[in-house]
Amino acid sequence: MDVMSEKSAKSLVKPIISFRNVVKKFGSMVAVDNVSLDIEPGEFFALLGPSGCGKTTLLRMLAGFEVPTDGQVLIDGQDMGATSPNQRPVNMVFQSYAVFPHMTVAKNVGYGLKIDGVPAQDIETRVQEALELVQLGHLAGRMPDQLSGGQRQRVALARALIKKPKVLLLDEPLSALDAKLREAMRFELSQLQQKVGITFIMVTHDQDEALAIASRIAVMHKGGISQLGTPSDLYEFPASRFVADFIGSVNMFEGTLLKDEPDEALIGCPELAPHAIHLPHSAPGNVNAPVWVAIRPEKMNLHKNSDEPPPVRDCPAAHNVCKGVIKEISYLGDTSIFHVQLANGRLVRVSRPNRSRYDQDNYGWGETVWVSWSGSSPVVLLS
Amino acid sequence: MADRPAPLEYNRTWPMRLWLGGVFFFLYAPLIALMAFSFNDSKRTIVWRGFTFDHYKKLFNNNELMLAFANSLTIAFITTLISVVLGALAAVMLWRFRFRFKGAIEGALALPIVVPEICMGVAMLVFFARVMPWPNDLIWPFSLGAIIIAHVSFCFPFVTMVVRARLASFNKEQEEAARDLGASDWEAFRDVLLPHMKPALIAGALLSFTLSLDDFVITFFTSGPNTVTFPVKVYSMVRFSVTPEVNAASTMLIVLTVVLMALMMLGQRKSTTAK
């Protein structure tokens, strides 16, 4: 059935990029391990992962700087094989921007056209257009060393976009910018992508960046793709402990599936004993087999101390709760993170938005509290 | 109070100034004396007898010395051309590629820098006498071939060193960017790598030009009976006595070198600020 749906999906939209069983080895080190991936036209796609996961190698195979050891890379249906970088219909924005220091902004942006033998007059108008697109029209005559980091990045963007590539590749595009500028550029990048309508593929290790910009994300780990999906898919329905942990922060509990029925499941976690986790739906895995439960800090609630555990909606009494002492409070302005230590020493992170300027509950350091979560919050993981 | 030296402004303390003064004195006093006495109206003594240009006139009428001077300039010019090309190619090869015996080749390249010049000279003498005799009867400037080969062999390692140091600071992503934008390997080299190497190429050229121009030992062993270079000629003149004519010749050489250096540095500064 999977094969059927894949086929029908393929007939609808022809992928602009296809990796087919791609393997890349550097000596004995396997950088990319049998990756198959289709990227559709018009997507803002992000390859997300920690350093050394193979995401940059994948991008460099698209640009033609690396040749796959095995498998195929297709761009717009054409097998790229060992096609050299200057023959490929893709352009790249490099991590260091790689703006040519000895050329003016206009010369930098026009370089690709000049190499292609475009007449000088056409180059001039197209360079001006490209610079307007990234709002640098007034700086055409400047040298790169007179530009700020953000401006240099725009030059790199204009220089790559002027060749009207089928796909724009971005290698860690925002990592060299400071925090405020990074946030502004996130917005601008997605605006730019919508304006030019070209497929963007971005490599990043910054999960916030990927969540904020990308329409679809592939989370990579040890040379393979751990999970592929939209940002909210990955955040709310992680498929593995690695993805749950890598994207956002999470409280992970190890436990055993005690009961699994169509409308109810029960998981016992030694760290949460005597309380258990109750789900209003069935859980993956076999009864009595080990499972992991992931709960996001913002999906947990704090309650003032009392003898009886606080009631949780849609859930039998004394389930989905635990009791502990606030060990530390990180005040971040918009939210506060509470580190609650359970009797057995386990720390649980609970985050609360600071909705009003004066917190009525006023939780303090050392205070004993109850922590609860609704039955729909936990994600049960098998790997 | 207002103008006390900052903690690291050592050049504003008197012991450091004394030291600096001493350095400059011993470095430049002999040169200045040499230049000054080239204008002395006297044949032998080092007593000042009045100002004259006579020694310069004599110098320009001394055909042998002028020929030696022309030889030296020609040798230096050709040596520089060959050394820069050869040295830069070697540097790019060592920087870009990985191959067997790379370490050994790097070591061998640095050898001419560390081998005593006298050994190089003797080796060259033996080489051109026995292994590959350079014909004596070639027309100028081919008659200078042996000297040029000898000079290139000790000049180009310096170019390689300077260029390699420069290449270490090259961002390889720039070359990849050029390739990505459609440039062939050669175009990427021409448009991106070469401009980056330019200051090192100029520095390397200056280095080889001056090294070649004032080399005495190796030239002395490799020059045949019919070719004389400027330093060799000066040496032979000094063997009889230090005449003001030698002073004048040396002054010419110093001025020429300084002017050349200044011109090149000026050109380099212009090319970086103009853009």
XYZ file of N, CA and C in Angstrom, chain A residues 38-152:
345
model
N 13.019 12.758 -1.710
C 12.480 13.562 -2.803
C 12.129 14.943 -2.279
N 12.499 15.975 -3.012
C 12.145 17.341 -2.638
C 11.334 17.934 -3.776
N 10.188 18.508 -3.420
C 9.272 18.995 -4.455
C 9.578 20.439 -4.832
N 9.183 20.822 -6.058
C 9.432 22.202 -6.494
C 8.720 23.196 -5.571
N 9.387 24.290 -5.270
C 8.770 25.338 -4.469
C 8.875 25.147 -2.976
N 9.475 24.055 -2.562
C 9.607 23.826 -1.124
C 10.720 24.688 -0.547
N 10.597 25.033 0.727
C 11.747 25.527 1.496
C 12.130 24.378 2.404
N 13.122 23.631 1.978
C 13.455 22.376 2.631
C 14.672 22.574 3.526
N 14.637 21.974 4.711
C 15.785 22.091 5.613
C 16.342 20.717 5.933
N 17.669 20.605 5.841
C 18.374 19.423 6.330
C 18.918 19.803 7.697
N 18.388 19.147 8.726
C 18.694 19.553 10.098
C 19.402 18.410 10.801
N 20.451 18.737 11.538
C 21.125 17.687 12.289
C 22.337 18.233 13.003
N 22.871 17.464 13.939
C 24.092 17.904 14.627
C 25.275 17.832 13.679
N 26.420 18.406 14.064
C 27.564 18.404 13.153
C 28.041 16.967 12.946
N 28.433 16.677 11.716
C 28.907 15.340 11.391
C 27.800 14.368 11.045
N 26.571 14.864 10.840
C 25.465 13.952 10.547
C 25.337 13.697 9.055
N 26.112 14.407 8.233
C 26.063 14.149 6.795
C 25.239 15.161 6.022
N 24.679 16.158 6.704
C 23.786 17.096 6.008
C 24.545 17.965 5.011
N 25.734 18.426 5.385
C 26.513 19.263 4.472
C 27.007 18.447 3.286
N 27.395 17.198 3.527
C 27.835 16.325 2.435
C 26.713 16.148 1.422
N 25.484 15.980 1.920
C 24.330 15.827 1.040
C 24.170 17.072 0.155
N 24.310 18.236 0.771
C 24.170 19.491 0.033
C 25.292 19.641 -1.001
N 26.501 19.266 -0.592
C 27.645 19.395 -1.495
C 27.559 18.416 -2.663
N 26.845 17.306 -2.465
C 26.623 16.387 -3.584
C 25.647 16.994 -4.586
N 24.722 17.817 -4.101
C 23.810 18.508 -5.013
C 24.572 19.546 -5.832
N 25.477 20.268 -5.162
C 26.224 21.327 -5.846
C 27.282 20.753 -6.772
N 27.681 19.501 -6.522
C 28.686 18.866 -7.371
C 30.087 18.905 -6.807
N 30.227 19.314 -5.547
C 31.560 19.341 -4.936
C 31.951 17.979 -4.386
N 30.962 17.096 -4.216
C 31.246 15.710 -3.835
C 30.476 14.816 -4.800
N 31.048 13.681 -5.104
C 30.376 12.720 -5.976
C 29.972 11.532 -5.115
N 28.710 11.058 -5.228
C 28.295 9.949 -4.382
C 29.113 8.680 -4.656
N 29.418 7.946 -3.585
C 30.116 6.678 -3.739
C 29.200 5.666 -4.422
N 27.905 5.762 -4.063
C 26.926 4.862 -4.652
C 25.581 5.574 -4.685
N 24.711 5.172 -5.609
C 23.392 5.771 -5.692
C 23.360 6.910 -6.693
N 22.175 7.539 -6.802
C 21.969 8.572 -7.809
C 21.502 9.871 -7.180
N 21.942 10.980 -7.761
C 21.405 12.289 -7.412
C 20.758 12.856 -8.657
N 19.451 13.124 -8.601
C 18.749 13.664 -9.754
C 18.309 15.090 -9.483
N 18.586 15.982 -10.428
C 18.081 17.345 -10.341
C 17.137 17.547 -11.515
N 15.893 17.832 -11.227
C 14.861 17.997 -12.251
C 14.830 16.800 -13.202
N 14.921 15.613 -12.612
C 14.798 14.392 -13.400
C 16.069 13.935 -14.091
N 17.124 14.754 -14.038
C 18.358 14.380 -14.726
C 19.399 13.867 -13.749
N 19.962 12.710 -14.087
C 20.994 12.133 -13.240
C 22.257 12.986 -13.357
N 22.712 13.471 -12.211
C 23.853 14.386 -12.234
C 25.173 13.643 -12.355
N 25.202 12.387 -11.919
C 26.439 11.604 -12.008
C 27.622 12.394 -11.498
N 28.632 12.558 -12.336
C 29.814 13.315 -11.937
C 29.847 14.674 -12.634
N 28.666 15.176 -13.031
C 28.601 16.497 -13.673
C 29.304 17.523 -12.792
N 30.162 18.345 -13.395
C 30.953 19.267 -12.580
C 30.081 20.430 -12.102
N 30.503 21.087 -11.020
C 29.661 22.112 -10.377
C 29.210 23.208 -11.340
N 30.060 23.564 -12.306
C 29.700 24.687 -13.186
C 28.681 24.294 -14.255
N 28.339 22.998 -14.327
C 27.369 22.554 -15.320
C 25.992 22.288 -14.697
N 25.844 22.544 -13.395
C 24.604 22.154 -12.721
C 23.652 23.333 -12.580
N 22.335 23.050 -12.686
C 21.350 24.142 -12.608
C 21.024 24.533 -11.168
N 22.022 24.506 -10.300
C 21.799 24.916 -8.913
C 22.855 25.944 -8.540
N 22.543 26.800 -7.584
C 23.542 27.735 -7.065
C 23.509 27.721 -5.559
N 24.615 28.150 -4.977
C 24.792 27.941 -3.543
C 25.164 29.246 -2.848
N 24.652 29.379 -1.631
C 25.090 30.447 -0.732
C 25.940 29.767 0.330
N 27.220 30.142 0.386
C 28.144 29.431 1.247
C 28.083 29.945 2.675
N 28.555 29.079 3.579
C 28.514 29.436 5.000
C 29.308 30.702 5.280
N 30.470 30.825 4.621
C 31.291 32.024 4.822
C 30.894 33.126 3.838
N 29.842 32.879 3.058
C 29.349 33.752 1.981
C 30.275 33.762 0.779
N 31.606 33.583 1.027
C 32.573 33.476 -0.068
C 32.414 34.593 -1.091
N 32.134 35.792 -0.615
C 32.085 36.953 -1.512
C 33.521 37.234 -1.962
N 33.708 37.491 -3.261
C 35.074 37.727 -3.758
C 35.576 39.079 -3.259
N 36.648 39.089 -2.457
C 37.052 40.329 -1.789
C 37.625 41.379 -2.731
N 38.090 40.956 -3.911
C 38.747 41.911 -4.810
C 37.789 42.459 -5.861
N 36.484 42.149 -5.736
C 35.520 42.662 -6.706
C 34.471 43.504 -5.984
N 33.936 44.495 -6.685
C 32.856 45.288 -6.105
C 31.615 44.416 -5.960
N 30.633 44.948 -5.241
C 29.377 44.235 -5.055
C 28.768 43.886 -6.415
N 28.753 44.867 -7.336
C 28.155 44.637 -8.650
C 28.919 43.567 -9.428
N 30.263 43.615 -9.355
C 31.073 42.620 -10.057
C 30.833 41.232 -9.477
N 30.716 41.159 -8.141
C 30.426 39.889 -7.491
C 29.128 39.304 -8.004
N 28.083 40.129 -7.987
C 26.760 39.640 -8.359
C 26.720 39.270 -9.839
N 27.458 40.021 -10.657
C 27.433 39.771 -12.089
C 28.393 38.690 -12.550
N 29.189 38.148 -11.626
C 30.250 37.214 -12.032
C 29.722 36.017 -12.823
N 28.653 35.402 -12.327
C 28.109 34.214 -12.985
C 27.647 34.505 -14.399
N 27.073 35.682 -14.601
C 26.589 36.046 -15.939
C 27.762 36.321 -16.866
N 28.797 36.976 -16.312
C 29.968 37.289 -17.126
C 30.628 36.007 -17.616
N 30.741 35.027 -16.718
C 31.321 33.734 -17.096
C 30.486 33.070 -18.194
N 29.166 33.261 -18.119
C 28.287 32.659 -19.118
C 28.283 33.426 -20.436
N 28.997 34.545 -20.499
C 29.082 35.290 -21.737
C 27.871 36.159 -22.037
N 27.145 36.548 -20.978
C 26.009 37.456 -21.169
C 26.556 38.842 -21.530
N 25.942 39.546 -22.514
C 26.437 40.881 -22.892
C 26.454 41.851 -21.698
N 27.456 42.737 -21.700
C 27.689 43.614 -20.559
C 26.457 44.436 -20.175
N 25.705 44.894 -21.185
C 24.532 45.730 -20.891
C 23.480 44.945 -20.105
N 23.218 43.698 -20.573
C 22.243 42.857 -19.885
C 22.684 42.581 -18.451
N 24.010 42.349 -18.309
C 24.521 42.068 -16.961
C 24.174 43.235 -16.053
N 24.416 44.451 -16.548
C 24.202 45.633 -15.711
C 22.762 45.721 -15.207
N 21.793 45.524 -16.123
C 20.392 45.638 -15.692
C 20.018 44.499 -14.750
N 20.504 43.292 -15.057
C 20.135 42.167 -14.199
C 20.784 42.264 -12.821
N 22.024 42.785 -12.783
C 22.682 42.976 -11.484
C 21.867 43.967 -10.649
N 21.437 45.043 -11.302
C 20.662 46.050 -10.575
C 19.361 45.431 -10.034
N 18.697 44.619 -10.875
C 17.482 43.925 -10.436
C 17.748 43.031 -9.234
N 18.820 42.242 -9.354
C 19.136 41.286 -8.281
C 19.451 42.019 -6.984
N 20.153 43.154 -7.117
C 20.504 43.909 -5.923
C 19.260 44.554 -5.300
N 18.326 44.991 -6.157
C 17.070 45.545 -5.619
C 16.321 44.467 -4.834
N 16.369 43.244 -5.382
C 15.659 42.118 -4.760
C 16.114 41.919 -3.314
N 17.420 42.102 -3.058
C 17.925 41.920 -1.699
C 18.167 43.275 -1.014
N 17.612 44.321 -1.575
C 17.670 45.669 -1.006
C 19.091 46.187 -0.823
N 19.915 45.952 -1.845
C 21.292 46.457 -1.792
C 21.589 47.368 -2.985
N 20.533 47.832 -3.665
C 20.709 48.621 -4.872
C 21.669 49.785 -4.713
N 21.715 50.373 -3.511
C 22.521 51.567 -3.304
C 23.989 51.251 -3.035
N 24.346 49.970 -2.919
C 25.714 49.631 -2.529
C 26.489 48.947 -3.647
N 26.010 49.076 -4.894
C 26.607 48.331 -6.003
C 28.103 48.583 -6.154
N 28.554 49.801 -5.826
C 29.956 50.133 -6.048
C 30.879 49.832 -4.891
N 30.304 49.343 -3.788
C 31.139 49.098 -2.612
C 32.015 47.857 -2.762
N 33.133 47.845 -2.000
C 33.943 46.639 -1.894
C 33.425 45.821 -0.710
N 33.588 44.493 -0.772
C 33.040 43.649 0.301
C 33.526 44.015 1.703
N 34.778 44.496 1.819
C 35.261 44.784 3.173
C 34.619 46.046 3.756
N 33.808 46.737 2.942
C 33.082 47.897 3.474
C 31.652 47.512 3.848
N 31.334 46.216 3.818
C 29.968 45.771 4.097
C 29.900 45.076 5.452
N 28.704 45.078 6.045
C 28.494 44.322 7.273
C 28.237 42.867 6.913
N 28.223 42.019 7.934
C 27.999 40.596 7.683
C 26.679 40.336 6.995
N 25.646 41.030 7.444
C 24.320 40.836 6.851
C 24.292 41.264 5.394
N 24.997 42.366 5.092
C 25.032 42.857 3.708
C 25.797 41.891 2.808
N 26.878 41.330 3.362
C 27.656 40.376 2.582
C 26.805 39.150 2.245
